[in-house]
Coordinates of C-alpha atoms in Angstrom, one line a residue:
W1 CA 0.2 -0.3 -0.3
Q2 CA 1.5 3.6 -0.7
H3 CA -0.4 6.9 -0.6
H4 CA -1.7 8.3 -3.6
S5 CA -0.6 10.3 -6.7
P6 CA -0.6 9.2 -10.5
A7 CA 2.6 9.5 -11.2
R8 CA 3.7 7.2 -7.5
N9 CA 1.3 4.6 -9.3
E10 CA 3.0 4.4 -13.3
M11 CA 6.4 4.0 -11.0
I12 CA 5.0 1.2 -8.8
E13 CA 3.0 -0.8 -11.6
Y14 CA 6.6 -0.5 -13.6
F15 CA 8.4 -1.5 -10.9
A16 CA 5.8 -4.5 -9.7
R17 CA 5.9 -5.4 -13.6
E18 CA 10.5 -5.3 -13.1
F19 CA 10.5 -7.2 -10.3
E20 CA 8.2 -9.8 -11.2
A21 CA 10.2 -10.5 -14.1
Q22 CA 13.0 -11.2 -12.0
N23 CA 11.8 -13.1 -9.4
P24 CA 9.3 -15.9 -11.3
G25 CA 6.0 -17.4 -9.6
V26 CA 5.9 -13.6 -7.7
T27 CA 3.0 -11.0 -7.6
I28 CA 3.0 -7.6 -6.7
E29 CA -0.3 -6.6 -5.4
F30 CA -0.3 -3.3 -4.9
E31 CA -3.4 -0.9 -4.0
S32 CA -3.0 2.8 -3.7
I33 CA -5.1 4.9 -1.0
P34 CA -5.8 8.8 -1.4
L35 CA -4.1 10.3 1.4
A36 CA -6.8 12.0 3.4
D37 CA -7.6 7.4 3.9
Y38 CA -4.3 6.4 4.3
Y39 CA -4.1 6.2 7.9
T40 CA -7.7 5.8 8.3
K41 CA -7.0 2.4 6.7
L42 CA -3.8 1.2 7.4
L43 CA -3.8 0.7 11.3
P44 CA -7.3 -1.5 11.5
A45 CA -5.6 -3.4 8.7
L46 CA -2.9 -4.1 10.5
A47 CA -4.8 -4.7 13.8
A48 CA -6.9 -7.3 12.0
G49 CA -4.6 -9.0 9.8
S50 CA -5.4 -7.7 6.9
G51 CA -3.3 -5.3 6.0
P52 CA -0.2 -5.4 3.0
D53 CA 3.2 -6.9 3.5
V54 CA 4.3 -3.8 3.0
F55 CA 3.7 -0.4 2.8
Q56 CA 4.7 3.5 3.1
L57 CA 5.0 5.4 6.6
R58 CA 5.8 8.7 7.1
A59 CA 9.5 9.0 8.4
G60 CA 8.1 10.2 11.4
D61 CA 5.3 7.7 11.9
V62 CA 7.6 4.3 11.6
P63 CA 9.3 4.8 15.3
R64 CA 5.3 4.1 16.6
Y65 CA 4.5 1.0 14.1
K66 CA 7.2 -0.2 16.1
E67 CA 5.9 0.0 19.5
Y68 CA 2.4 -1.2 17.7
E69 CA 4.5 -4.4 17.1
V70 CA 2.3 -3.9 12.9
I71 CA 6.3 -4.1 11.6
Q72 CA 9.7 -5.4 12.2
K73 CA 13.0 -4.8 11.4
L74 CA 14.3 -5.6 7.3
N75 CA 16.8 -8.7 6.3
I76 CA 19.1 -7.0 4.9
D77 CA 22.8 -5.5 5.7
H78 CA 22.2 -3.1 8.1
A79 CA 26.0 -1.8 8.2
Q80 CA 26.1 -1.6 3.8
A81 CA 21.9 0.4 4.3
L82 CA 23.7 2.7 6.8
E83 CA 26.3 4.0 4.3
E84 CA 24.4 3.5 1.0
F85 CA 21.7 6.0 2.5
V86 CA 21.6 9.9 3.1
P87 CA 22.0 9.8 6.8
G88 CA 19.3 12.5 6.6
S89 CA 16.6 10.1 5.5
Y90 CA 16.5 7.2 7.6
G91 CA 16.8 9.4 11.7
F92 CA 13.6 7.7 12.2
L93 CA 14.0 4.3 11.0
V94 CA 17.5 2.4 12.2
E95 CA 17.7 1.6 16.5
D96 CA 20.3 -0.1 17.5
E97 CA 21.9 0.4 13.8
T98 CA 18.6 -1.5 12.4
F99 CA 17.0 -0.9 9.6
Y100 CA 13.0 -0.9 10.3
G101 CA 12.9 1.2 7.0
L102 CA 14.3 2.4 4.2
P103 CA 13.7 5.5 2.6
T104 CA 12.1 7.5 -0.2
D105 CA 9.6 10.3 -1.4
V106 CA 12.7 12.9 -0.1
Q107 CA 12.7 16.0 0.2
T108 CA 15.0 18.9 1.4
I109 CA 14.4 23.0 1.8
V110 CA 16.2 25.2 -1.6
L111 CA 15.8 28.0 -2.3
F112 CA 14.2 29.1 -5.5
Y113 CA 14.8 32.6 -6.9
N114 CA 13.3 34.8 -10.8
T115 CA 16.7 34.9 -12.3
E116 CA 15.3 37.5 -14.6
I117 CA 14.8 39.8 -11.1
F118 CA 17.9 38.8 -10.0
A119 CA 19.4 40.2 -13.9
D120 CA 16.9 43.2 -13.4
L121 CA 18.5 44.5 -10.3
G122 CA 22.0 44.0 -11.4
I123 CA 21.7 41.2 -8.6
T124 CA 24.8 38.9 -9.9
E125 CA 25.0 36.2 -7.3
V126 CA 22.6 34.1 -5.1
P127 CA 22.7 35.2 -1.4
S128 CA 24.9 32.2 0.3
T129 CA 24.4 33.7 4.5
W130 CA 21.2 35.1 6.3
D131 CA 23.1 38.0 6.5
G132 CA 23.2 38.1 2.6
L133 CA 19.1 36.5 1.5
I134 CA 17.5 40.0 3.8
E135 CA 20.4 42.6 1.7
T136 CA 19.3 40.7 -1.3
A137 CA 14.8 40.7 -0.1
L138 CA 15.1 44.4 0.5
L139 CA 16.6 45.1 -3.4
I140 CA 13.8 42.8 -4.0
A141 CA 10.9 44.1 -2.2
E142 CA 8.4 47.1 -3.7
V143 CA 6.8 48.6 -1.1
E144 CA 5.2 51.6 -2.0
D145 CA 2.7 53.7 0.6
G146 CA 2.1 50.3 3.0
V147 CA 1.3 48.2 0.3
M148 CA 3.1 45.2 -1.2
Y149 CA 3.9 44.9 -4.9
R150 CA 6.6 42.1 -4.5
M151 CA 8.1 40.2 -1.8
G152 CA 11.4 39.8 -1.5
L153 CA 11.1 36.3 0.4
A154 CA 8.9 34.0 1.6
H155 CA 9.0 31.0 4.2
G156 CA 5.1 31.2 4.0
S157 CA 5.7 30.1 8.2
Y158 CA 6.0 27.1 7.0
G159 CA 7.1 24.0 9.1
P160 CA 9.8 22.6 7.2
V161 CA 11.9 26.5 6.5
I162 CA 11.1 27.3 10.2
Y163 CA 12.8 24.2 11.4
T164 CA 15.9 25.1 9.2
L165 CA 15.8 28.0 10.1
M166 CA 16.3 27.2 13.9
A167 CA 18.6 24.1 12.9
Q168 CA 21.5 25.9 11.6
T169 CA 22.0 28.0 14.9
G170 CA 22.8 24.6 16.4
T171 CA 19.9 23.7 18.3
E172 CA 18.0 20.8 19.3
F173 CA 14.7 20.1 19.2
Q174 CA 13.1 17.4 21.5
D175 CA 14.4 14.6 24.1
E176 CA 12.8 10.7 23.7
E177 CA 10.7 12.1 26.6
G178 CA 9.1 14.7 24.3
K179 CA 11.0 17.3 26.0
S180 CA 11.7 21.0 24.5
L181 CA 15.5 21.5 24.0
F182 CA 15.2 23.9 21.8
D183 CA 14.0 26.6 25.0
N184 CA 17.8 28.5 24.2
P185 CA 19.1 31.6 23.2
Q186 CA 19.7 29.5 19.7
G187 CA 16.3 28.1 19.0
R188 CA 15.0 32.2 19.8
E189 CA 17.2 33.8 17.1
G190 CA 16.0 31.3 14.7
F191 CA 12.5 31.2 15.2
E192 CA 12.9 35.3 15.8
F193 CA 14.6 35.4 12.4
A194 CA 11.6 33.5 10.8
V195 CA 9.5 36.3 12.4
D196 CA 11.9 39.3 10.8
W197 CA 10.8 38.4 7.1
I198 CA 7.3 40.0 8.1
A199 CA 7.9 42.1 11.3
K200 CA 10.9 44.3 11.3
Y201 CA 12.4 43.5 7.5
G202 CA 8.7 43.6 6.0
V203 CA 10.3 41.6 2.8
E204 CA 7.5 39.2 2.8
D205 CA 3.9 39.8 4.0
P206 CA 1.0 37.2 4.7
D207 CA -1.9 39.3 3.4
F208 CA -0.3 39.4 -0.4
G209 CA -1.7 35.8 -0.6
S210 CA 0.3 32.6 -1.9
R211 CA 3.4 32.5 -1.7
W212 CA 3.5 30.3 -5.2
T213 CA 1.1 32.2 -7.1
A214 CA 3.1 35.6 -6.4
F215 CA 6.5 33.3 -7.1
R216 CA 4.8 31.7 -11.1
E217 CA 3.2 35.6 -11.4
Q218 CA 7.0 37.3 -11.0
E219 CA 5.5 39.2 -7.5
L220 CA 8.1 37.2 -5.4
G221 CA 11.9 37.2 -6.0
M222 CA 13.1 34.2 -3.7
V223 CA 11.6 31.2 -1.8
Y224 CA 12.5 28.3 0.7
A225 CA 10.3 25.4 -1.1
H226 CA 10.5 22.0 -1.6
P227 CA 12.8 20.8 -4.5
A228 CA 9.6 19.4 -6.0
M229 CA 7.7 23.0 -6.6
L230 CA 10.1 22.8 -9.8
G231 CA 7.6 20.7 -11.7
S232 CA 4.4 22.5 -10.1
F233 CA 6.0 25.5 -11.7
R234 CA 7.1 24.7 -14.9
N235 CA 3.7 22.9 -15.2
T236 CA 2.1 25.9 -15.2
H237 CA 4.8 28.5 -16.3
P238 CA 6.9 26.4 -18.6
D239 CA 8.8 29.7 -19.1
L240 CA 9.5 30.9 -15.9
P241 CA 12.9 32.2 -15.4
I242 CA 13.8 29.7 -12.4
G243 CA 17.4 29.4 -10.5
I244 CA 17.7 26.4 -7.4
A245 CA 20.4 27.4 -4.6
Q246 CA 20.6 25.9 -1.4
V247 CA 19.6 27.4 1.2
A248 CA 21.7 30.2 3.3
A249 CA 23.7 29.7 5.4
Y250 CA 23.9 31.3 9.6
K251 CA 27.0 32.6 8.9
E252 CA 30.0 32.5 6.4
G253 CA 31.6 28.9 6.2
D254 CA 28.5 27.5 8.1
P255 CA 26.7 23.9 6.5
R256 CA 23.4 24.7 4.3
T257 CA 21.7 22.5 7.3
N258 CA 18.2 22.3 6.0
V259 CA 15.7 19.7 7.0
L260 CA 14.2 16.6 5.3
T261 CA 11.1 15.3 5.3
N262 CA 10.2 12.0 4.0
W263 CA 8.4 8.3 4.1
A264 CA 9.4 5.2 4.3
Y265 CA 8.9 1.4 3.0
V266 CA 8.1 -0.8 5.9
A267 CA 7.5 -4.5 6.1
S268 CA 4.3 -5.9 8.5
A269 CA 4.6 -7.7 11.6
G270 CA 2.1 -10.1 9.9
T271 CA 3.9 -11.3 5.9
D272 CA 4.4 -14.4 5.5
D273 CA 8.0 -13.7 3.5
L274 CA 10.4 -11.8 5.2
D275 CA 13.2 -11.9 2.9
L276 CA 10.8 -11.2 0.2
A277 CA 9.7 -8.4 1.6
S278 CA 12.9 -7.1 2.0
R279 CA 13.7 -8.2 -1.3
W280 CA 10.8 -5.8 -2.8
I281 CA 11.8 -2.7 -0.6
E282 CA 15.5 -2.9 -1.1
F283 CA 14.0 -2.8 -5.0
L284 CA 11.9 -0.5 -4.7
T285 CA 14.2 2.0 -3.2
S286 CA 17.8 0.8 -5.4
A287 CA 20.1 3.3 -7.4
E288 CA 17.9 2.2 -10.1
A289 CA 15.0 2.9 -9.4
Q290 CA 15.4 5.9 -7.3
R291 CA 17.1 7.4 -10.5
K292 CA 14.1 6.9 -12.5
W293 CA 11.9 8.2 -9.7
T294 CA 13.4 11.3 -9.2
I295 CA 13.2 12.1 -12.7
E296 CA 9.6 10.9 -13.5
T297 CA 8.2 11.8 -10.4
G298 CA 11.1 14.8 -8.7
E299 CA 10.8 13.2 -5.5
L300 CA 14.9 13.4 -4.6
P301 CA 16.5 10.3 -3.9
S302 CA 17.9 8.9 -0.7
R303 CA 20.5 6.7 -2.6
V304 CA 24.4 8.7 -1.8
A305 CA 25.9 7.4 -4.5
L306 CA 23.1 9.9 -6.6
I307 CA 24.1 12.8 -5.5
N308 CA 26.1 13.7 -8.0
D309 CA 24.2 11.4 -10.6
L310 CA 25.1 12.1 -14.1
E311 CA 21.9 11.1 -15.7
L312 CA 20.3 12.7 -13.7
L313 CA 22.0 16.5 -14.2
E314 CA 22.0 15.5 -17.4
H315 CA 17.9 15.4 -17.3
E316 CA 17.6 18.4 -15.1
P317 CA 20.5 20.4 -14.5
L318 CA 18.8 22.3 -12.3
L319 CA 18.8 19.5 -9.5
A320 CA 22.1 20.0 -8.9
A321 CA 21.7 22.1 -5.4
P322 CA 18.8 20.1 -4.4
L323 CA 20.9 17.0 -4.9
A324 CA 23.7 18.8 -2.9
S325 CA 21.4 20.0 0.1
L326 CA 20.7 15.9 1.0
E327 CA 24.4 16.7 2.6
Y328 CA 23.5 18.8 4.6
A329 CA 19.8 17.7 5.5
I330 CA 19.1 16.9 8.7
P331 CA 16.0 14.3 9.8
Y332 CA 12.5 16.8 10.4
P333 CA 13.0 17.0 14.2
F334 CA 9.7 16.0 15.8
E335 CA 7.4 12.9 14.8
A336 CA 4.4 15.1 14.9
L337 CA 4.7 16.2 11.8
S338 CA 1.3 17.4 10.9
Q339 CA 0.7 19.2 14.7
M340 CA 4.2 20.8 15.0
D341 CA 3.8 22.3 10.8
K342 CA 0.9 23.3 12.7
A343 CA 2.2 24.7 16.2
V344 CA 5.1 26.9 14.8
R345 CA 2.2 28.5 12.0
D346 CA 0.9 29.4 15.0
A347 CA 3.2 30.5 17.1
I348 CA 4.2 33.0 14.2
N349 CA 1.2 34.1 13.4
R350 CA 0.8 35.0 17.4
V351 CA 3.5 37.4 17.1
T352 CA 2.9 38.7 13.4
I353 CA -0.8 38.7 13.6
A354 CA -2.1 38.6 17.2
G355 CA 0.7 41.4 17.9
E356 CA 1.9 39.3 20.7
S357 CA 6.0 40.0 21.4
V358 CA 8.4 37.2 20.0
D359 CA 8.9 36.2 23.8
E360 CA 5.4 35.3 24.2
A361 CA 5.3 33.3 21.1
F362 CA 8.1 31.7 21.5
E363 CA 7.6 30.3 25.1
W364 CA 4.1 29.3 24.2
F365 CA 5.6 27.1 21.0
V366 CA 8.0 25.5 24.1
Q367 CA 5.0 24.3 25.3
E368 CA 2.8 23.3 22.8
A369 CA 5.5 21.4 21.0
E370 CA 5.6 19.4 24.5
K371 CA 2.0 19.3 24.5
V372 CA 1.6 18.0 21.3
Y373 CA 4.4 14.8 22.2
R374 CA 2.0 14.5 25.2
E375 CA -1.6 14.6 23.4
V376 CA 0.2 12.3 20.0
I377 CA 2.5 10.7 20.8
L378 CA 2.5 9.1 24.2
D379 CA -1.5 8.8 24.0
E380 CA -1.0 6.6 20.5
L381 CA 1.2 3.9 21.8

């Protein structure tokens, strides 16, 4: 089972026929389920013993499903997997150097920029630090009589972007008991920097509307986003002048740390053939399969060997920065992804909309992260 999209379905059907051809007598039965219904169908089916042998989970959900005892460690060479997969993609999938799933559907955070706007303004270098990012955004932004006509930079209060900024300051996020570890000057600085794009520098305006529409209409010069947005932009605006760079570092010489999100293929605890299930998962996440997956779907690979893959770069030169970003990627820092995306968005809105101080909103955010862990993670176990 996996969550539905037309591109994913086509690829899995192709891989299934390939795997069957290589393994006579094996039949892959594939079911694609809309994401809105996926989890509500999955766990009851597993509990009833009618679930799939192999299925997808969000990476952050793997620890809980292990505790539910509905998945099991894979029958693979674990030491080899540790070397061959991007570390940021398997943080939630490994326990005691043992894999409970292999990573797929990888997305990092990168900087999209409008090359035409850069050229018109004489901007010759893509910003590489926080200071440069703001300087460039201020050059791009167009405001007249308090009305924003073009935004310089946007994050949309999107969780992986805000956590990217916080991670770049060096903070940790949460311990194994759910205690917030980002209640420190570093965590606060990253959070405040995100707020400042809106409240201090005025290069992003939440009232401007969709940042995606703004970028398509060349009313936004730079936006932090997942690499998969390249396909989305080109589908609607094929001539849009796009450049992609790695995210700006905190300071010159610092790593281009960014937050990675991904799914994983796992094996059911109830499968009758763990060896076959593991081989199917390895096939789906092989370098050959991931190369084709990236070309056809826009999802990044999780294999280290593909970071500098010439075939991928020849197919799409703009993949250079997204592929390079994998080297500096860290796992999404919380298990409860959707809830923590909402929490950080709400925290920023408390400052930019409700008028709270940064200190008040940040303290609420610290407490909310612990509350989410108690109510979502602990209560589900």
